[in-house]
C-alpha positions as CSV (number, residue, x, y, z in Angstrom):
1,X,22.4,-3.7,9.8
2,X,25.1,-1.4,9.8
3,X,27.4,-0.8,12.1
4,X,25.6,2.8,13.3
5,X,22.4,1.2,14.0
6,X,24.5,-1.3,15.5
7,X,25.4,0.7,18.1
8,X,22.4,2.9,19.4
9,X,20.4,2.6,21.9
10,X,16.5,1.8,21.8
11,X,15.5,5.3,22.3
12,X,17.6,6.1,18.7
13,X,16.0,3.1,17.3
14,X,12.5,3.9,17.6
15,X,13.0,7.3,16.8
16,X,14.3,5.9,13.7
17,X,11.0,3.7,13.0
18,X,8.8,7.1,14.1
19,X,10.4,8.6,11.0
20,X,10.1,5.6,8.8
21,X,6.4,4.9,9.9
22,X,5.7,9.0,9.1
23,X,7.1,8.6,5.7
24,X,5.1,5.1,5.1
25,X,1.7,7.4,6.6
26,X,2.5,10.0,4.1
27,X,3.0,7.6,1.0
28,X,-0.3,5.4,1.8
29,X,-2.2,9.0,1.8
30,X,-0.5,9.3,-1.8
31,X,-1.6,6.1,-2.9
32,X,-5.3,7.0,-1.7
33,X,-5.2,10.5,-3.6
34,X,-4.5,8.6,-6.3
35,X,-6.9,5.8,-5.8
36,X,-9.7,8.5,-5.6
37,X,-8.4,9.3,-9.1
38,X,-9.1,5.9,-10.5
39,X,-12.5,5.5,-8.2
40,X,-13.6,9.0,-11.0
41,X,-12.2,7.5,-13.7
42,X,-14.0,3.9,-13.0
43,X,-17.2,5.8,-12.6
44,X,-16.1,7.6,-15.7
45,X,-16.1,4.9,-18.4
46,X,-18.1,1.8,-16.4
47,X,-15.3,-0.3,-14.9
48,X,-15.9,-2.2,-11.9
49,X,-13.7,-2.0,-8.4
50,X,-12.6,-5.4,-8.3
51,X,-10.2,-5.9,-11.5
52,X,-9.0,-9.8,-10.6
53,X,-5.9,-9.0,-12.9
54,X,-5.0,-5.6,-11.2
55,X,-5.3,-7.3,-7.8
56,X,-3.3,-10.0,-8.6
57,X,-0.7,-8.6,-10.4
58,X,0.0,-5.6,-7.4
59,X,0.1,-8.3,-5.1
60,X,2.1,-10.3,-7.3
61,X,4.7,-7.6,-7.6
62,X,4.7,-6.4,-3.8
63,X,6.4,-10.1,-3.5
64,X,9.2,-9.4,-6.1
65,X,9.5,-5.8,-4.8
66,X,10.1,-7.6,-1.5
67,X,12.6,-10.0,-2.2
68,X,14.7,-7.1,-4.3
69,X,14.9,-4.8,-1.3
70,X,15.3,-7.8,1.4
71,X,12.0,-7.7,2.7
72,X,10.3,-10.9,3.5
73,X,7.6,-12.0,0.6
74,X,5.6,-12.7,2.7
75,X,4.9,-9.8,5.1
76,X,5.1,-7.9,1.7
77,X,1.9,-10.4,0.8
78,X,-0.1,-10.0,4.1
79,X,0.0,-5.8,3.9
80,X,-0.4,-5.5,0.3
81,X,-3.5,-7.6,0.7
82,X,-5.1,-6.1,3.2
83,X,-4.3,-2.6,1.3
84,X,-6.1,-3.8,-1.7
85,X,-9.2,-5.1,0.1
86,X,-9.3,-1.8,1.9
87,X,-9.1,-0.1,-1.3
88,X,-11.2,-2.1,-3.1
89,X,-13.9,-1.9,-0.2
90,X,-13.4,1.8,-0.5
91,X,-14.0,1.8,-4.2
92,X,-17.1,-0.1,-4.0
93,X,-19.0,1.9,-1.4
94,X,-17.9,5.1,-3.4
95,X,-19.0,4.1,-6.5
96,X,-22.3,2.8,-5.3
97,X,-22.9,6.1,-3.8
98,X,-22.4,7.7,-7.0
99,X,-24.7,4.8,-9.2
């Protein structure tokens, strides 16, 4: 921590995780645009929601994105797991409204 953040108060503090969790907000709705791309694209040439190797491998590297920006691996784990089931989920019911 340095030595700003050291010093402010709580009220400075959470203002500073209001902006970080308005960033996060605005990034996961990038990620879903994007997911929506690759729910057409599945529907497109026949691939099913839940690719084992794609899940694995994002979860995979949310751990070693983790530990290379100091974050614990296993918080990085837990989130990135519940994103992908999310997605997935979302996936699924999409595309069987489309089938």
């Amino acid at each position: 921590m340095n030595s700003t953040l050291k010093k402010a108060g709580i009220a400075e503090l959470r203002h500073e995780i209001d902006i970080v969790d308005e960033k996060l907000i605005k990034l996961l709705a990038e990620r879903q645009r994007l997911v929506e791309g690759v729910i057409a694209v599945k529907h497109r040439d026949g691939i099913p929601s839940r690719v084992l190797e794609r899940v694995d491998y994002v979860i995979d590297r949310a751990r070693v994105l983790a530990r290379a920006h100091h974050l614990d691996p296993a918080l990085a784990e837990s989130l990135w797991t519940e994103m992908v089931e999310w997605f997935v989920a979302h996936e699924e019911r999409t595309l069987d409204l489309k089938m």
